[in-house]
Short mmCIF file of C-alpha atoms in Angstrom, two decimals:
data_model
loop_
_atom_site.label_atom_id
_atom_site.label_comp_id
_atom_site.label_asym_id
_atom_site.label_seq_id
_atom_site.Cartn_x
_atom_site.Cartn_y
_atom_site.Cartn_z
CA ILE A 1 197.17 -56.97 186.86
CA VAL A 2 197.38 -56.74 183.08
CA TRP A 3 201.15 -57.42 183.18
CA MET A 4 200.68 -60.42 185.48
CA THR A 5 197.99 -61.78 183.19
CA TYR A 6 200.31 -61.34 180.16
CA ARG A 7 203.19 -63.12 181.98
CA ALA A 8 200.91 -65.98 182.97
CA SER A 9 199.59 -66.26 179.45
CA LYS A 10 203.11 -66.30 178.00
CA ARG A 11 204.21 -69.05 180.40
CA ALA A 12 201.17 -71.14 179.42
CA VAL A 13 201.76 -70.74 175.69
CA SER A 14 205.53 -71.33 175.69
CA PRO A 15 205.38 -75.14 176.22
CA VAL A 16 202.83 -75.40 173.41
CA ILE A 17 205.14 -73.46 171.08
CA TRP A 18 208.05 -75.69 172.15
CA LEU A 19 205.96 -78.75 171.39
CA ALA A 20 204.87 -77.42 167.99
CA ASN A 21 208.46 -76.60 167.00
CA HIS A 22 209.69 -80.08 167.85
CA VAL A 23 206.86 -81.84 166.02
CA ARG A 24 207.33 -79.57 163.00
CA ALA A 25 211.00 -80.58 162.83
CA TRP A 26 210.23 -84.31 162.80
CA ASP A 27 211.16 -86.47 159.86
CA PRO A 28 207.73 -87.93 158.89
CA LYS A 29 209.30 -91.32 158.20
CA HIS A 30 211.46 -91.44 161.33
CA PRO A 31 210.09 -89.12 164.04
CA ASP A 32 212.22 -88.87 167.17
CA LEU A 33 209.65 -89.88 169.77
CA ARG A 34 212.13 -89.27 172.57
CA ASP A 35 211.40 -85.54 172.19
CA LEU A 36 208.01 -86.09 173.77
CA SER A 37 209.22 -88.13 176.74
CA PRO A 38 208.01 -86.65 180.05
CA ASP A 39 211.60 -86.02 181.21
CA ARG A 40 212.31 -83.92 178.09
CA LEU A 41 209.33 -81.60 178.32
CA PRO A 42 209.95 -78.00 179.47
CA PRO A 43 209.90 -77.55 183.26
CA ASP A 44 206.74 -75.46 183.08
CA ALA A 45 204.90 -78.04 180.92
CA GLU A 46 202.00 -79.48 182.88
CA GLY A 47 198.33 -80.29 182.64
CA GLU A 48 196.96 -80.01 179.12
CA VAL A 49 200.45 -79.76 177.56
CA GLU A 50 201.51 -83.09 179.07
CA VAL A 51 198.27 -84.70 177.87
CA LEU A 52 198.78 -83.26 174.36
CA ALA A 53 202.41 -84.46 174.23
CA SER A 54 201.37 -87.94 175.32
CA ALA A 55 198.61 -88.08 172.71
CA MET A 56 200.97 -86.96 169.92
CA ARG A 57 203.57 -89.51 170.97
CA SER A 58 200.95 -92.25 170.92
CA PHE A 59 199.76 -91.15 167.49
CA ALA A 60 203.32 -91.13 166.13
CA GLU A 61 203.91 -94.65 167.46
CA ARG A 62 200.75 -95.93 165.77
CA ASN A 63 201.76 -94.18 162.55
CA GLN A 64 205.19 -95.84 162.64
CA ALA A 65 203.55 -99.24 163.11
CA PHE A 66 201.22 -98.54 160.19
CA MET A 67 204.12 -97.58 157.91
CA ALA A 68 206.00 -100.73 158.90
CA ARG A 69 202.97 -102.87 158.01
CA GLU A 70 202.67 -101.05 154.67
CA ARG A 71 206.34 -101.65 153.84
CA ASN A 72 205.98 -105.33 154.71
CA PHE A 73 202.85 -105.61 152.57
CA THR A 74 204.41 -104.02 149.49
CA ARG A 75 207.45 -106.28 149.85
CA ASP A 76 205.37 -109.44 150.23
CA ALA A 77 202.83 -108.44 147.59
CA SER A 78 205.61 -107.75 145.12
CA HIS A 79 206.72 -111.37 145.39
CA GLU A 80 203.44 -113.18 145.96
CA LEU A 81 201.52 -111.44 143.16
CA ARG A 82 204.27 -111.55 140.56
CA SER A 83 205.07 -115.24 140.94
CA PRO A 84 201.75 -116.63 139.65
CA LEU A 85 201.69 -114.06 136.85
CA THR A 86 205.13 -115.22 135.75
CA VAL A 87 203.86 -118.81 135.66
CA ILE A 88 200.84 -117.76 133.56
CA LYS A 89 203.02 -115.88 131.06
CA ILE A 90 205.53 -118.72 130.70
CA ALA A 91 202.77 -121.33 130.34
CA SER A 92 201.09 -119.20 127.67
CA ASP A 93 204.34 -118.85 125.73
CA VAL A 94 204.95 -122.60 125.92
CA LEU A 95 201.44 -123.39 124.64
CA LEU A 96 201.79 -120.97 121.73
CA ALA A 97 205.17 -122.46 120.82
CA GLU A 98 203.75 -125.98 120.67
CA GLY A 99 201.91 -125.35 117.40
CA GLY A 100 199.00 -127.33 116.01
CA LEU A 101 196.47 -125.21 117.90
CA THR A 102 193.23 -124.04 116.38
CA PRO A 103 192.88 -120.32 115.63
CA PHE A 104 190.27 -120.15 118.41
CA ALA A 105 192.73 -121.64 120.93
CA VAL A 106 195.55 -119.33 119.81
CA LYS A 107 193.30 -116.30 120.17
CA ASN A 108 192.31 -117.22 123.73
CA ILE A 109 195.87 -118.01 124.79
CA GLU A 110 196.93 -114.63 123.43
CA ARG A 111 194.19 -113.01 125.50
CA ILE A 112 195.46 -114.80 128.60
CA ARG A 113 199.02 -113.67 127.92
CA HIS A 114 198.00 -110.05 127.27
CA SER A 115 195.85 -109.97 130.40
CA ALA A 116 198.72 -111.33 132.51
CA ARG A 117 201.06 -108.65 131.18
CA GLY A 118 198.48 -105.96 131.82
CA MET A 119 197.93 -107.20 135.36
CA GLU A 120 201.68 -107.28 135.97
CA ALA A 121 201.96 -103.64 134.89
CA LEU A 122 198.99 -102.72 137.09
CA ILE A 123 200.55 -104.39 140.13
CA GLU A 124 203.85 -102.63 139.44
CA SER A 125 202.01 -99.31 139.29
CA PHE A 126 200.28 -99.90 142.63
CA LEU A 127 203.53 -100.91 144.30
CA ILE A 128 205.31 -97.77 143.09
CA LEU A 129 202.48 -95.54 144.28
CA ALA A 130 202.22 -97.36 147.63
CA ARG A 131 205.78 -96.36 148.48
CA GLU A 132 204.74 -92.72 148.97
CA SER A 133 207.49 -90.28 147.94
CA ASP A 134 210.21 -92.94 148.12
CA THR A 135 209.59 -95.35 145.24
CA GLY A 136 212.44 -97.63 146.24
CA LEU A 137 213.48 -97.62 142.56
CA PRO A 138 216.95 -96.57 141.38
CA ILE A 139 217.09 -93.18 139.65
CA GLU A 140 219.41 -93.09 136.68
CA ASP A 141 220.05 -91.48 133.30
CA PHE A 142 218.52 -93.48 130.48
CA LEU A 143 217.30 -93.12 126.91
CA ALA A 144 213.51 -92.94 126.76
CA ASN A 145 213.50 -93.99 123.09
CA GLU A 146 214.54 -97.53 123.94
CA ILE A 147 211.72 -97.97 126.45
CA VAL A 148 209.11 -96.53 124.07
CA LEU A 149 210.18 -98.86 121.24
CA GLU A 150 210.01 -101.87 123.55
CA GLU A 151 206.53 -100.97 124.79
CA VAL A 152 205.38 -100.48 121.19
CA ASP A 153 206.55 -104.01 120.35
CA ASN A 154 204.86 -105.39 123.47
CA ALA A 155 201.55 -103.82 122.43
CA ARG A 156 201.51 -105.07 118.82
CA PRO A 157 199.72 -108.37 119.64
CA MET A 158 196.75 -106.33 120.91
CA LEU A 159 196.16 -105.13 117.34
CA VAL A 160 196.12 -108.54 115.65
CA GLY A 161 193.08 -108.63 113.37
CA LYS A 162 192.59 -104.86 113.52
CA PRO A 163 193.31 -102.57 110.54
CA VAL A 164 195.49 -100.35 112.75
CA ASN A 165 199.07 -99.27 112.04
CA LEU A 166 201.20 -98.83 115.16
CA ARG A 167 204.44 -96.90 114.68
CA CYS A 168 206.94 -94.66 116.47
CA GLU A 169 208.41 -91.40 115.19
CA GLN A 170 211.75 -90.59 116.82
CA ARG A 171 212.31 -86.89 116.22
CA ALA A 172 214.87 -86.64 119.02
CA GLN A 173 216.88 -88.70 121.47
CA LEU A 174 215.14 -88.09 124.80
CA SER A 175 217.33 -88.62 127.86
CA LEU A 176 215.66 -88.70 131.28
CA HIS A 177 216.87 -88.79 134.88
CA ALA A 178 214.33 -90.92 136.74
CA PRO A 179 213.52 -94.55 137.55
CA PRO A 180 213.21 -96.28 134.12
CA ARG A 181 210.51 -98.56 135.53
CA VAL A 182 208.22 -95.57 136.00
CA LEU A 183 208.40 -94.61 132.33
CA ILE A 184 207.78 -98.26 131.40
CA VAL A 185 204.58 -98.24 133.45
CA VAL A 186 203.45 -94.87 132.09
CA MET A 187 204.10 -95.65 128.43
CA GLY A 188 202.74 -99.18 128.74
CA ASN A 189 199.46 -97.86 130.10
CA LEU A 190 199.12 -95.16 127.45
CA ILE A 191 199.98 -97.38 124.49
CA ARG A 192 197.74 -100.24 125.63
CA ASN A 193 194.95 -97.75 126.21
CA ALA A 194 195.32 -96.43 122.65
CA CYS A 195 195.33 -99.97 121.24
CA GLN A 196 192.23 -100.92 123.19
CA TYR A 197 190.14 -98.01 121.96
CA THR A 198 191.35 -97.80 118.35
CA GLU A 199 189.55 -100.04 115.85
CA ARG A 200 191.02 -98.65 112.62
CA GLY A 201 193.51 -96.08 111.41
CA GLU A 202 196.80 -95.63 113.24
CA ILE A 203 198.52 -95.11 116.57
CA VAL A 204 201.63 -92.96 116.48
CA ILE A 205 204.04 -92.43 119.35
CA VAL A 206 206.08 -89.27 118.74
CA ILE A 207 209.29 -88.63 120.68
CA GLU A 208 210.31 -84.97 120.78
CA GLN A 209 213.12 -83.17 122.61
CA ASP A 210 211.00 -82.49 125.69
CA ARG A 211 207.89 -84.69 125.40
CA ILE A 212 206.32 -87.92 124.22
CA GLU A 213 202.96 -87.92 122.44
CA VAL A 214 200.63 -90.88 121.97
CA ARG A 215 198.24 -90.13 119.10
CA ASP A 216 195.44 -92.43 118.00
CA THR A 217 192.44 -92.43 115.67
CA GLY A 218 190.22 -94.14 118.20
CA VAL A 219 186.76 -93.44 119.60
CA GLY A 220 187.87 -90.28 121.38
CA VAL A 221 186.22 -88.65 124.36
CA HIS A 222 183.16 -86.40 124.47
CA PRO A 223 184.02 -82.76 125.33
CA ASN A 224 181.92 -82.93 128.49
CA GLU A 225 183.91 -85.93 129.74
CA ILE A 226 187.47 -84.75 129.16
CA ARG A 227 187.73 -83.09 132.58
CA HIS A 228 186.94 -86.46 134.22
CA VAL A 229 189.37 -88.73 132.36
CA PHE A 230 191.98 -88.71 135.15
CA GLU A 231 189.44 -89.53 137.87
CA PRO A 232 189.52 -93.05 139.37
CA PHE A 233 187.18 -95.60 137.75
CA PHE A 234 185.84 -93.12 135.21
CA ARG A 235 184.50 -94.86 132.10
CA SER A 236 183.58 -92.79 129.07
CA GLU A 237 180.25 -93.47 127.38
CA THR A 238 182.08 -93.49 124.04
CA THR A 239 183.99 -96.70 124.82
CA GLY A 240 181.22 -98.84 123.40
CA GLY A 241 181.32 -101.45 126.14
CA ARG A 242 185.07 -102.19 125.81
CA SER A 243 186.62 -103.81 128.83
CA GLY A 244 188.82 -101.88 131.24
CA HIS A 245 189.15 -100.91 134.87
CA GLY A 246 188.95 -97.15 134.42
CA ILE A 247 192.15 -96.60 136.44
CA GLY A 248 194.89 -96.58 133.78
CA LEU A 249 194.94 -92.82 133.23
CA THR A 250 194.56 -92.20 136.96
CA ILE A 251 197.70 -94.24 137.62
CA VAL A 252 199.57 -92.44 134.86
CA LYS A 253 198.53 -89.04 136.24
CA ARG A 254 199.69 -89.88 139.75
CA LEU A 255 203.05 -91.21 138.55
CA VAL A 256 203.61 -88.22 136.28
CA ASP A 257 202.81 -85.81 139.12
CA ARG A 258 205.14 -87.72 141.44
CA PHE A 259 208.15 -87.09 139.23
CA GLY A 260 207.39 -83.52 138.20
CA TRP A 261 206.32 -84.37 134.67
CA ARG A 262 203.12 -83.04 133.10
CA ILE A 263 200.33 -84.82 131.26
CA THR A 264 197.70 -83.30 128.96
CA LEU A 265 194.95 -84.91 126.93
CA ASP A 266 193.32 -83.57 123.79
CA SER A 267 190.49 -85.61 122.31
CA ARG A 268 187.71 -85.33 119.73
CA GLN A 269 184.92 -87.86 119.71
CA ASP A 270 185.08 -90.33 116.78
CA ILE A 271 188.30 -88.67 115.55
CA GLY A 272 190.96 -89.58 118.07
CA THR A 273 192.99 -88.69 121.13
CA THR A 274 196.45 -87.27 121.79
CA VAL A 275 198.05 -87.74 125.20
CA THR A 276 201.22 -85.74 125.85
CA ILE A 277 203.80 -86.32 128.59
CA ALA A 278 206.00 -83.22 128.93
CA PHE A 279 209.32 -83.39 130.76
CA PRO A 280 211.36 -80.60 132.38
CA VAL A 281 213.65 -79.03 129.81
CA GLN A 282 216.77 -79.81 131.84
CA HIS A 283 216.02 -83.53 131.49
CA ALA A 284 215.65 -83.51 127.71
CA LEU A 285 218.59 -83.76 125.32
CA ALA A 286 218.22 -83.29 121.58
CA ALA A 287 219.47 -85.94 119.18
#
């Protein structure tokens, strides 16, 4: 009786194991739903196993449809959201080039232009993250120094009227193997963040053999808040009412994690903050 019970139990479990093995072998992006067709199930699969296989097939089909809608959205959003921002940036540049504007008008046009650039970077970040593990961006070897210098120049207008010195120290030539656009988004967020929260002193971007540091003499972060800085929509009480969405560092953290980099933040209230992006040694080449 015991042996017959064991044989019966083994026959009942085998189709479940077969089903689990096939589902485990699926490519999450392109599951082969034919594996769960009724004519492909084991001969002894019946009852609950057939119901389970049908439910999993239905779930996989809905998941495929969801991923297709997400791909279509990111493609359409990339075009539809960037187009008006491009118009805003070009119009702002044209107005500033006209001359004869009052200082008040120039200041507000600059604010419009900076906001458009910030929104463009934010949209780019969301689109990269929405693509799951496949960013859809070309991976290549490039020099990080060039990107850092360009982002430093892009951020300088944010410091107009502030007694803040923005500079870059190139202590090495840092070569990376990754999508350049990702580093642009990461460095743009960090440098703009430093500019926004620094009212006097200096902001220094240091390029080392295996890392990039963004140091500022800004408002800093209270010790009790440091552990929350990478959380979505977190706003430190030390910001003094400065504008911001509270998602910049969250985006940076997610992008850095995606590509196997590492981010750390060291901050002292009313003294300043240092954010460090460390890269795998094999990706860093000394000057």
